[in-house]
XYZ file of C-alpha atoms in Angstrom:
667
model
C 53.971 113.428 49.652
C 56.409 116.199 48.718
C 56.690 117.110 52.374
C 57.563 113.542 53.417
C 60.231 113.394 50.724
C 61.793 116.662 51.945
C 61.878 115.355 55.532
C 63.505 112.121 54.390
C 66.151 113.976 52.444
C 66.862 116.224 55.434
C 67.165 113.191 57.746
C 69.611 111.518 55.382
C 71.612 114.735 55.217
C 71.822 114.976 58.992
C 72.867 111.333 59.235
C 75.593 111.867 56.662
C 76.880 114.937 58.541
C 76.946 112.923 61.767
C 78.975 110.157 60.151
C 81.366 112.631 58.475
C 84.838 112.521 60.139
C 85.554 115.495 62.305
C 88.719 117.515 61.880
C 91.467 116.464 64.270
C 92.465 119.137 66.775
C 95.728 118.739 68.644
C 95.477 120.072 72.173
C 97.833 120.730 75.093
C 96.877 117.328 76.526
C 99.735 116.033 74.309
C 98.000 113.144 72.551
C 94.981 112.327 70.384
C 93.615 108.898 69.359
C 92.265 109.244 65.842
C 89.968 106.166 65.657
C 87.950 106.555 62.412
C 88.139 110.344 62.068
C 89.836 110.208 58.674
C 89.105 110.008 54.946
C 89.854 106.824 52.926
C 90.277 105.587 49.359
C 90.974 102.006 48.158
C 93.308 102.082 45.172
C 92.898 98.678 43.517
C 95.408 99.564 40.767
C 98.101 100.918 43.075
C 98.903 103.644 40.496
C 97.398 106.743 42.065
C 99.874 109.452 43.086
C 99.630 111.922 45.978
C 98.830 114.751 43.590
C 95.957 112.742 42.116
C 94.676 111.699 45.536
C 94.746 115.304 46.718
C 92.280 116.264 44.040
C 89.842 113.365 44.683
C 86.846 113.294 46.997
C 87.762 110.513 49.480
C 85.277 108.351 51.362
C 84.474 108.987 54.987
C 84.976 106.297 57.643
C 82.915 105.616 60.742
C 84.468 107.742 63.470
C 83.932 105.217 66.273
C 86.606 102.603 65.414
C 90.065 102.459 63.877
C 89.865 101.302 60.206
C 90.198 97.562 59.570
C 89.967 96.059 56.059
C 91.333 92.587 56.798
C 93.788 91.021 54.360
C 93.770 93.139 51.211
C 96.567 93.510 48.679
C 95.225 96.807 47.329
C 96.797 100.219 48.177
C 94.840 102.172 50.817
C 95.018 105.950 51.090
C 94.069 107.868 54.254
C 93.755 111.629 54.822
C 93.884 113.385 58.223
C 92.821 116.995 58.552
C 94.794 118.325 61.511
C 94.596 121.644 63.370
C 97.112 122.514 66.072
C 95.242 124.082 68.963
C 98.147 123.598 71.323
C 101.250 125.703 72.131
C 103.611 123.015 70.784
C 104.820 122.729 67.250
C 106.708 119.367 67.253
C 104.415 116.348 66.923
C 104.579 112.620 66.161
C 102.161 110.353 64.328
C 102.278 106.782 65.572
C 100.682 103.864 63.678
C 100.039 101.299 66.370
C 100.233 98.225 64.148
C 103.774 96.878 63.535
C 103.243 94.338 60.667
C 102.350 96.952 57.972
C 104.833 96.542 55.124
C 105.105 100.006 53.564
C 103.655 103.352 54.631
C 104.234 106.634 52.817
C 103.696 109.839 54.791
C 102.851 113.009 52.904
C 102.353 116.528 54.250
C 102.513 119.766 52.265
C 105.618 121.819 52.909
C 105.464 125.416 54.047
C 105.510 126.606 50.497
C 102.570 124.198 49.638
C 104.390 123.556 46.332
C 106.197 120.415 47.396
C 105.487 117.514 49.750
C 107.244 116.415 52.870
C 107.599 112.703 52.142
C 108.685 110.061 54.688
C 108.500 106.263 54.526
C 108.297 103.510 57.083
C 107.200 99.900 57.398
C 108.597 96.448 58.231
C 110.008 95.975 54.756
C 112.560 98.715 55.539
C 115.373 98.354 58.109
C 114.889 100.003 61.483
C 117.752 102.460 60.671
C 115.635 103.874 57.798
C 112.933 105.084 60.289
C 112.819 108.594 61.554
C 112.521 107.199 65.094
C 113.929 103.862 66.223
C 110.651 102.398 67.524
C 108.739 99.197 67.179
C 105.797 101.000 65.490
C 105.974 103.249 62.468
C 106.329 106.823 63.820
C 106.446 109.978 61.714
C 107.612 113.324 63.077
C 106.265 116.570 61.754
C 106.002 120.260 62.628
C 102.750 122.177 62.859
C 102.732 125.725 64.135
C 100.168 126.675 66.814
C 96.900 127.579 65.108
C 97.992 126.067 61.810
C 95.910 123.442 59.868
C 97.217 120.938 57.349
C 96.217 117.641 55.723
C 98.350 114.561 56.209
C 98.124 111.639 53.782
C 99.199 108.022 54.428
C 99.610 105.452 51.639
C 99.522 101.880 53.013
C 100.426 98.817 51.053
C 100.866 95.500 52.876
C 100.325 91.755 52.677
C 99.298 91.672 56.273
C 95.987 92.776 57.696
C 95.205 96.383 56.713
C 94.604 98.204 59.980
C 95.405 101.794 60.823
C 95.141 102.676 64.514
C 96.713 106.121 64.690
C 97.705 108.302 67.673
C 99.104 111.835 67.502
C 101.641 112.585 70.255
C 103.617 115.485 71.494
C 107.170 114.447 72.274
C 106.916 114.559 76.056
C 103.564 112.732 76.080
C 105.008 110.164 73.652
C 107.949 109.442 75.942
C 105.663 109.080 78.969
C 103.331 106.799 77.001
C 106.287 104.642 75.841
C 107.445 104.283 79.442
C 104.060 103.042 80.688
C 103.556 100.646 77.753
C 107.098 99.335 77.989
C 106.603 98.712 81.663
C 103.457 96.652 81.080
C 104.974 94.744 78.175
C 108.151 94.175 80.170
C 106.190 92.564 83.007
C 104.368 90.367 80.455
C 107.529 89.181 78.642
C 109.457 88.887 81.872
C 106.787 86.668 83.375
C 106.566 84.509 80.218
C 110.293 84.158 79.913
C 110.747 83.365 83.594
C 108.066 80.652 83.322
C 109.701 79.252 80.204
C 113.142 79.171 81.864
C 111.582 77.565 84.939
C 109.943 74.837 82.899
C 113.214 74.369 80.929
C 114.989 73.830 84.244
C 112.411 71.243 85.215
C 112.856 69.487 81.877
C 116.584 69.104 82.421
C 115.869 67.864 85.925
C 113.118 65.281 85.176
C 113.636 64.717 81.383
C 109.894 64.817 80.805
C 108.941 65.356 77.100
C 105.622 67.088 78.084
C 107.622 69.784 79.870
C 109.729 70.199 76.737
C 106.682 70.610 74.544
C 105.370 73.150 76.993
C 108.596 75.169 76.817
C 108.330 75.171 73.011
C 104.706 76.277 73.228
C 105.636 79.197 75.543
C 108.450 80.227 73.218
C 106.217 80.232 70.140
C 103.535 82.158 71.956
C 105.989 84.825 73.016
C 107.273 84.949 69.468
C 103.797 85.562 68.025
C 102.930 88.358 70.443
C 106.413 89.947 70.003
C 106.024 89.829 66.226
C 102.702 91.662 66.227
C 104.032 94.205 68.702
C 107.119 94.801 66.575
C 109.717 93.678 69.113
C 111.227 90.865 67.071
C 111.996 93.283 64.275
C 113.260 96.016 66.592
C 115.581 93.846 68.677
C 116.394 90.621 66.844
C 116.859 91.508 63.153
C 116.496 95.306 62.856
C 118.602 95.514 59.693
C 117.190 92.443 57.933
C 113.516 93.183 57.184
C 113.147 90.105 54.940
C 113.222 87.981 58.123
C 109.895 89.602 59.061
C 108.243 87.541 56.316
C 110.106 84.405 57.380
C 109.005 84.795 60.994
C 105.420 85.457 59.864
C 105.498 82.319 57.639
C 106.638 79.956 60.379
C 105.557 81.536 63.671
C 101.981 80.211 63.268
C 103.029 76.692 62.225
C 105.598 76.544 64.999
C 102.987 77.430 67.633
C 100.467 74.944 66.210
C 103.086 72.163 66.043
C 104.436 72.705 69.620
C 100.895 73.066 70.998
C 99.635 69.960 69.135
C 102.457 67.807 70.517
C 101.805 69.187 74.015
C 98.040 68.480 73.790
C 98.451 64.920 72.441
C 101.050 63.996 75.019
C 99.488 65.692 78.019
C 95.931 64.404 77.415
C 97.211 61.057 76.035
C 94.763 61.811 73.243
C 95.378 58.727 71.050
C 94.064 56.611 73.944
C 90.874 58.667 74.439
C 89.965 59.677 70.870
C 91.759 58.652 67.672
C 89.517 60.958 65.678
C 90.461 64.120 67.585
C 94.090 63.052 67.528
C 94.090 62.668 63.754
C 92.239 65.925 63.236
C 94.866 67.798 65.282
C 97.688 66.134 63.334
C 95.956 66.953 60.029
C 95.522 70.602 60.977
C 99.154 70.782 62.060
C 100.407 69.197 58.817
C 98.337 71.527 56.614
C 99.643 74.567 58.549
C 103.264 73.442 58.094
C 102.579 72.853 54.397
C 101.095 76.336 54.097
C 104.247 77.846 55.663
C 106.479 75.916 53.218
C 104.377 77.032 50.207
C 104.543 80.603 51.450
C 108.318 80.380 51.576
C 108.517 78.885 48.071
C 105.985 81.253 46.528
C 107.218 84.292 48.386
C 104.388 86.749 49.209
C 101.987 85.026 46.834
C 99.959 83.204 49.467
C 97.993 85.216 52.034
C 98.899 85.091 55.700
C 95.207 84.846 56.535
C 95.363 81.026 56.171
C 97.639 80.895 59.216
C 94.918 82.609 61.194
C 92.390 79.994 60.180
C 94.710 77.121 61.143
C 95.388 78.683 64.560
C 91.650 79.202 65.142
C 90.884 75.571 64.211
C 93.746 74.346 66.379
C 92.478 76.252 69.459
C 88.958 74.834 68.974
C 90.319 71.229 68.586
C 92.446 71.625 71.718
C 89.465 72.865 73.687
C 87.243 69.987 72.449
C 89.968 67.485 73.196
C 90.454 68.751 76.759
C 86.691 68.747 77.356
C 86.332 65.242 75.988
C 89.178 63.844 78.140
C 87.736 65.592 81.210
C 84.392 64.032 80.377
C 86.221 60.658 80.331
C 87.335 61.276 83.964
C 90.908 62.235 83.143
C 91.610 64.332 86.237
C 94.523 66.474 84.947
C 92.466 67.610 81.935
C 90.480 70.118 84.068
C 93.270 72.655 84.221
C 94.111 72.039 80.570
C 90.438 72.703 79.682
C 90.505 76.033 81.545
C 93.775 76.967 79.853
C 92.366 76.554 76.332
C 89.070 78.313 77.196
C 91.043 81.497 77.987
C 93.479 81.305 75.076
C 90.710 80.281 72.623
C 88.681 83.372 73.555
C 91.605 85.745 73.244
C 93.009 84.152 70.067
C 89.585 83.962 68.390
C 88.960 87.647 68.971
C 92.444 88.565 67.818
C 92.267 86.365 64.746
C 88.812 87.545 63.689
C 89.957 91.131 64.067
C 92.945 90.520 61.824
C 90.649 88.885 59.314
C 88.439 92.004 59.367
C 85.374 90.393 60.999
C 85.474 92.512 64.166
C 86.834 96.060 64.938
C 90.516 96.593 64.473
C 91.303 97.683 68.029
C 90.714 94.123 69.179
C 93.895 93.015 67.431
C 95.941 96.173 67.840
C 95.107 96.316 71.543
C 97.093 93.253 72.695
C 95.952 93.249 76.292
C 93.363 90.510 75.666
C 95.886 88.276 73.887
C 98.493 88.887 76.577
C 96.008 88.110 79.366
C 94.935 84.954 77.487
C 98.577 83.861 77.164
C 99.241 84.512 80.808
C 96.142 82.611 81.949
C 96.936 79.725 79.628
C 100.501 79.639 80.960
C 99.176 79.533 84.501
C 96.567 76.898 83.936
C 98.892 74.587 81.989
C 101.453 75.031 84.736
C 98.772 73.948 87.212
C 98.021 71.001 84.984
C 101.678 69.952 84.869
C 101.977 70.319 88.633
C 98.875 68.220 89.118
C 100.293 65.511 86.903
C 103.528 65.184 88.812
C 103.971 63.777 92.240
C 102.515 66.639 94.244
C 103.743 65.590 97.669
C 107.295 65.079 96.516
C 107.336 68.406 94.770
C 105.876 70.216 97.769
C 108.408 68.659 100.120
C 111.223 69.686 97.818
C 109.853 73.150 97.484
C 109.366 73.434 101.226
C 112.975 72.569 101.802
C 114.090 75.026 99.141
C 111.864 77.726 100.558
C 113.161 77.080 104.064
C 116.724 77.301 102.852
C 115.856 80.461 100.967
C 114.189 81.952 103.978
C 117.233 81.173 106.155
C 119.483 82.759 103.593
C 117.207 85.769 103.352
C 117.005 86.039 107.107
C 120.773 85.864 107.392
C 121.143 88.480 104.721
C 118.503 90.585 106.404
C 120.272 90.332 109.753
C 123.640 91.219 108.136
C 122.079 94.182 106.408
C 120.321 95.183 109.669
C 123.667 95.043 111.499
C 125.355 97.109 108.810
C 122.511 99.552 108.787
C 122.529 99.971 112.523
C 126.336 100.313 112.554
C 126.063 102.992 109.879
C 123.307 104.783 111.800
C 125.430 104.767 114.957
C 128.443 106.070 113.061
C 126.325 108.781 111.415
C 124.795 109.793 114.779
C 128.285 109.925 116.279
C 129.485 112.166 113.483
C 126.310 114.222 113.833
C 126.913 114.639 117.550
C 130.501 115.738 116.913
C 129.173 118.230 114.328
C 126.559 119.498 116.787
C 129.306 119.971 119.433
C 131.358 121.977 116.918
C 128.264 124.037 116.071
C 127.614 124.639 119.747
C 131.239 125.693 120.416
C 131.178 127.931 117.350
C 127.874 129.488 118.334
C 128.979 130.200 121.949
C 132.275 131.595 120.734
C 130.769 133.841 118.134
C 127.759 134.942 120.167
C 129.901 135.828 123.212
C 132.181 137.880 121.093
C 129.977 139.524 118.426
C 126.817 140.199 120.410
C 128.313 141.007 123.832
C 130.455 143.788 122.308
C 127.615 145.912 120.820
C 125.441 145.426 123.922
C 128.313 146.545 126.198
C 128.851 149.568 124.005
C 125.184 150.431 124.110
C 125.141 150.065 127.907
C 128.173 152.390 128.215
C 126.614 154.922 125.907
C 123.359 154.966 127.864
C 125.352 155.437 131.112
C 127.185 158.397 129.716
C 123.964 159.960 128.373
C 122.260 159.483 131.744
C 125.214 161.181 133.501
C 125.178 164.077 130.975
C 128.896 163.706 130.229
C 128.582 163.544 126.418
C 128.831 166.543 124.159
C 126.840 166.815 120.895
C 129.953 166.012 118.835
C 130.824 163.013 121.036
C 127.203 161.825 120.861
C 127.294 161.965 117.034
C 130.516 159.943 116.912
C 129.187 157.457 119.465
C 125.885 156.963 117.585
C 127.726 156.458 114.298
C 129.915 153.788 115.925
C 126.912 152.058 117.511
C 124.985 152.153 114.230
C 127.890 150.485 112.443
C 128.266 147.788 115.084
C 124.534 147.061 115.215
C 124.427 146.846 111.427
C 127.171 144.261 111.553
C 125.431 142.450 114.444
C 122.113 142.371 112.516
C 123.815 140.860 109.501
C 125.562 138.354 111.782
C 122.328 137.313 113.580
C 120.544 136.888 110.237
C 123.292 134.577 108.879
C 123.511 132.796 112.235
C 119.788 132.075 112.338
C 119.695 130.872 108.729
C 122.713 128.646 109.183
C 121.499 127.219 112.520
C 118.090 126.446 111.037
C 119.691 124.590 108.158
C 121.866 122.585 110.473
C 119.265 121.632 113.054
C 116.066 121.074 111.123
C 116.688 121.880 107.457
C 115.928 125.054 105.602
C 112.683 125.086 103.562
C 113.689 124.343 99.961
C 111.180 125.660 97.363
C 112.826 125.909 93.911
C 111.249 127.820 91.055
C 112.244 129.700 87.944
C 113.839 132.922 89.161
C 115.342 136.042 87.561
C 118.980 136.464 88.637
C 119.176 139.920 87.046
C 116.383 141.234 89.358
C 118.100 139.682 92.398
C 121.412 141.322 91.425
C 119.705 144.748 91.068
C 117.982 144.244 94.400
C 121.284 143.325 96.159
C 123.165 146.363 94.765
C 120.291 148.650 95.833
C 120.150 147.103 99.297
C 123.913 147.671 99.882
C 124.042 151.065 98.212
C 124.842 152.884 101.483
C 127.988 150.759 102.139
C 128.972 151.153 98.468
C 128.767 154.982 98.622
C 130.563 155.069 101.988
C 133.691 153.578 100.281
C 133.056 155.257 96.920
C 133.126 151.808 95.229
C 132.294 151.510 91.537
C 129.865 148.661 90.768
C 129.669 147.099 87.271
C 126.505 145.048 87.154
C 126.716 143.026 83.886
C 123.508 141.188 84.883
C 121.421 144.338 84.717
C 120.453 144.352 81.003
C 119.737 140.609 80.786
C 116.784 138.475 81.840
C 119.024 135.784 83.268
C 116.953 132.788 84.475
C 117.834 129.948 86.871
C 115.936 127.202 88.684
C 116.579 127.611 92.440
C 115.186 128.731 95.792
C 114.683 132.521 95.681
C 115.524 133.262 99.301
C 118.624 131.087 99.308
C 120.014 132.734 96.164
C 119.295 136.210 97.630
C 121.272 135.216 100.734
C 124.185 133.860 98.660
C 124.424 136.949 96.503
C 124.052 139.333 99.463
C 126.803 137.607 101.456
C 129.227 137.487 98.552
C 128.576 141.158 97.657
C 128.911 142.198 101.377
C 132.291 140.373 101.531
C 133.435 142.085 98.349
C 132.554 145.508 99.851
C 134.256 144.569 103.120
C 137.595 143.703 101.542
C 137.638 146.365 98.800
C 139.299 149.622 99.588
C 138.006 153.106 98.837
C 137.611 153.964 95.123
C 137.723 150.215 94.279
C 135.558 148.223 91.889
C 133.153 145.275 92.184
C 132.038 143.458 89.038
C 128.985 141.168 88.689
C 129.181 138.869 85.621
C 127.618 135.625 84.373
C 128.302 132.719 81.962
C 126.029 129.999 80.506
C 127.528 126.527 80.042
C 126.068 122.988 79.813
C 122.595 123.919 81.106
C 124.162 125.823 84.000
C 124.384 129.511 84.882
C 127.580 130.642 86.518
C 127.496 134.002 88.403
C 130.728 135.681 89.502
C 131.381 138.520 92.024
C 134.836 140.033 91.481
C 136.491 142.717 93.589
C 139.741 144.655 93.475
C 140.394 144.192 97.153
C 143.151 142.739 99.252
C 142.747 139.072 98.205
C 142.751 136.017 100.473
C 145.941 134.928 102.222
C 147.182 131.507 101.236
C 146.988 130.299 104.822
C 143.258 131.047 104.997
C 142.121 129.585 101.679
C 141.649 125.966 102.710
C 139.445 126.952 105.634
C 136.873 128.926 103.644
C 133.346 127.513 103.519
C 133.939 125.647 106.869
C 133.201 126.165 110.538
C 136.934 126.781 111.055
C 136.990 129.731 108.652
C 139.242 132.518 109.854
C 137.751 136.000 109.697
C 139.905 139.064 109.171
C 138.903 142.748 109.416
C 137.888 144.573 106.274
C 139.657 147.514 104.676
C 137.668 149.827 107.056
C 138.130 147.506 110.015
C 134.757 145.781 109.382
C 134.316 142.622 111.377
C 133.028 139.208 110.263
C 131.965 135.847 111.684
C 132.924 133.332 108.995
C 129.347 132.076 108.762
C 128.514 133.904 105.538
C 130.650 131.767 103.238
C 129.621 128.541 104.977
C 125.988 129.498 104.481
C 126.692 130.305 100.798
C 128.220 126.866 100.211
C 125.347 124.994 101.803
C 122.668 127.011 99.988
C 124.366 126.638 96.579
C 124.853 122.887 97.006
C 121.207 122.598 98.195
C 120.182 124.022 94.810
C 122.289 121.602 92.773
C 125.217 123.892 92.124
C 128.742 124.500 93.450
C 130.789 127.496 94.686
C 134.494 128.288 94.323
C 136.919 131.238 94.159
C 140.039 132.600 92.488
C 142.225 135.106 94.376
C 145.527 136.988 94.172
C 146.835 138.695 97.289
C 146.864 142.443 96.802
C 144.837 142.340 93.615
C 141.429 140.977 94.557
C 139.149 137.924 94.693
C 136.490 136.488 92.401
C 133.779 134.183 93.855
C 131.881 131.923 91.423
C 128.724 129.921 91.998
C 126.644 127.833 89.552
C 122.942 127.089 89.387
C 120.862 124.940 87.049
C 119.044 126.830 84.255
C 115.878 124.690 84.645
C 114.391 121.712 86.440
C 115.264 119.623 83.326
C 118.945 120.333 83.979
C 118.580 119.021 87.550
C 116.928 115.775 86.301
C 119.609 115.286 83.668
C 122.321 115.933 86.261
C 120.760 113.369 88.604
C 120.462 110.812 85.742
C 124.101 111.347 84.671
C 125.233 111.221 88.279
C-alpha cells in the first residue's frame, strides 16, 4: 500500500513538472510566441502592487494555449521569466489583442532596486504608447546571456486574453510588413466590394443593395476594432471613442444584417415567426447598446456577443427555411450565413472564454468568413437581378475596357520599341567610340614597346650593343613594358565592363588594408621619385560595403596618377572622412595640378592624357574606369585641383548594405 502511494505521489509530481511553464529563451531567430508559458494571479480586489506580487507564488498556466479568461473585471497579473540567448539586446513585447483597456509593464532596472514601468492600452491615446502600433507593444533591453522577470498587470472590461510575442526589432518590422500586407488585401477587397455595391445602389436605387453596403461597412468596422485599426487611424487621440464604437458596432451590424435578411428573403411572407424573432433580437441589442452608453462601463460587452451569435443562427435558419420553400435566391444566402456563422461562433465563444484564446486573436477565420459571406451574398444579389441584362452590360463594359487596354498596350509597346531603338542607336554610337578609342590607344601604346623590343633584339643579335648601352636599353624597355602592362590591365577591365558587365560582388571590406596593399604594390615607383607617403588610413579599421576588386582598381589608379604627376621629393596623402553613412577617401598630391582646359574631359572617353613629371605616359582609361567602378558601388568621384600646387581626388562608398537600401529608398 505504501509503495502504491509513493508511486502515485511521484506520478503527480511528474505531471506537475510537465505542466509547469518553461522559462522563455530569446534566440537569434528574432521572435518567440509565448502561448501559456507564464505565471498568473487573479487579483479580485485590484489592490495588489508589483512589490507584493513579486513576493507571491503565482499559479502556472497550461503551456499549450494563450491565456483566455473571458469577460472578467478583476485585475490579472502575469509573469514572464525571460533569458536572452541571442546576440541582440533590444527587444519588443507585443500583446496581440487590441481591446485590452490598461496594461502595466514592469521589469526590474539594472540596479534591481527600482522598476522600469510602462503603460499601454486602448484607454490611453496612441501618442502615449512607446511605439505607435495597433497592438500594445513594450520595448525593453536585455543583455545577451541575461535573465529577468517581466510582469504585466491587465485590467479591462473586454475579454481578458493575453497572446504575447517577443520580437527583435528587425523581425518585428518584417512581421508587421507581412501582416499588414494580408490585412491590406482583406480590407481592400472588402472596401472595393462595398464601393462597388454603393455604386450599384445609386444606379438602381435598390434598398437591398443599400442594406448590403451597410452590412459590409459594419463587418469591416467590427474586424478593424478588434485588430486595433479604428483606434490607430480614426481616433488615435480620443480613446473614449473606443468604448462608444464597442457599444454600437455590434448593434449596427445586427441592425443592418437584419434589414438585409428580411428584405432579401422577403421573410415576412415566408415566416412571420422568424421575422419577429429577428426584429426582437435586433431591438434588444440596440437597447443593450443604449443602456451601455447611459451606464458607462457598468454593463458587460459579453451581451453583444450573445446577440450576434443568436442573430447569425436566426439568419441561417431563415435562409434554410426560405430555400426549403423553393425560394431560388436563398441558396447563396444560405451558404453565406453558414460560413459567417461558423467563423463568428468560434470567434464569439473564444471571446466569452469557452474555447482557446487564439481563436479570437487569430483573425484569419473571421476574415475568411467575412470574405466568403461577402462573395456569397454578392452571388445572391446577382442572381436576384436580371442576369442577362447585367451580363450584356458587363460584356460591353469589358469590351470597351479591353479596347482601351489594348490601345494603351499598343501605345506603350510603340513607346517601348521607340525607346529601345533609341537606346540601341546610342549604344551603337558608344560602341563605335569605344572601337575608335581602342584602335587609337592600342596602335599607339602597344606598338611602341613592341617596336622597341624588336629593335633591341636586332641590336643584340648584331652584337652592336655595349654593356652600358644594354643596361640603359633594358631599363627603358622595363619602364615601357610596366606602363603597357598597366594600360592593358585597365583596358581589359574597362572593355569587359562596357561589353558584358563586370562581375559585381559587394561585401564588407577593409579600406585600410587595401590602402596598405596599394602603397606596398607601388613602393618601387614611390622610391624612384623619393615621394613621401602619408597614409592616414593605416591605423584605422575603416570599413565599407563594396566590391573588393573594383575598389582595389580605383585606389591603384588614383595612386598611380598621383605618383605620375608628383615631382621628386613630393608628397602624397591618403585620408578619409565619415558622413551620412558614407565613407569618403581622398588621394592628395603636391604635383602639377590639372589644367583648366582638361578638367571637363576627365572621367570620359575624350580624356586628354599628358606626360608625368618624369615623362610617364598614360591612356586616359584609368579615371574613366574609376568613375564607372565607384558608381557601380553606389558612390561618386570628384576632384579639386590648383595648377602648380597639386590635385586631390575624392571618392565615396557606402559604409554598409543598409546605407545602400536607405539611399535607394530616399532616391
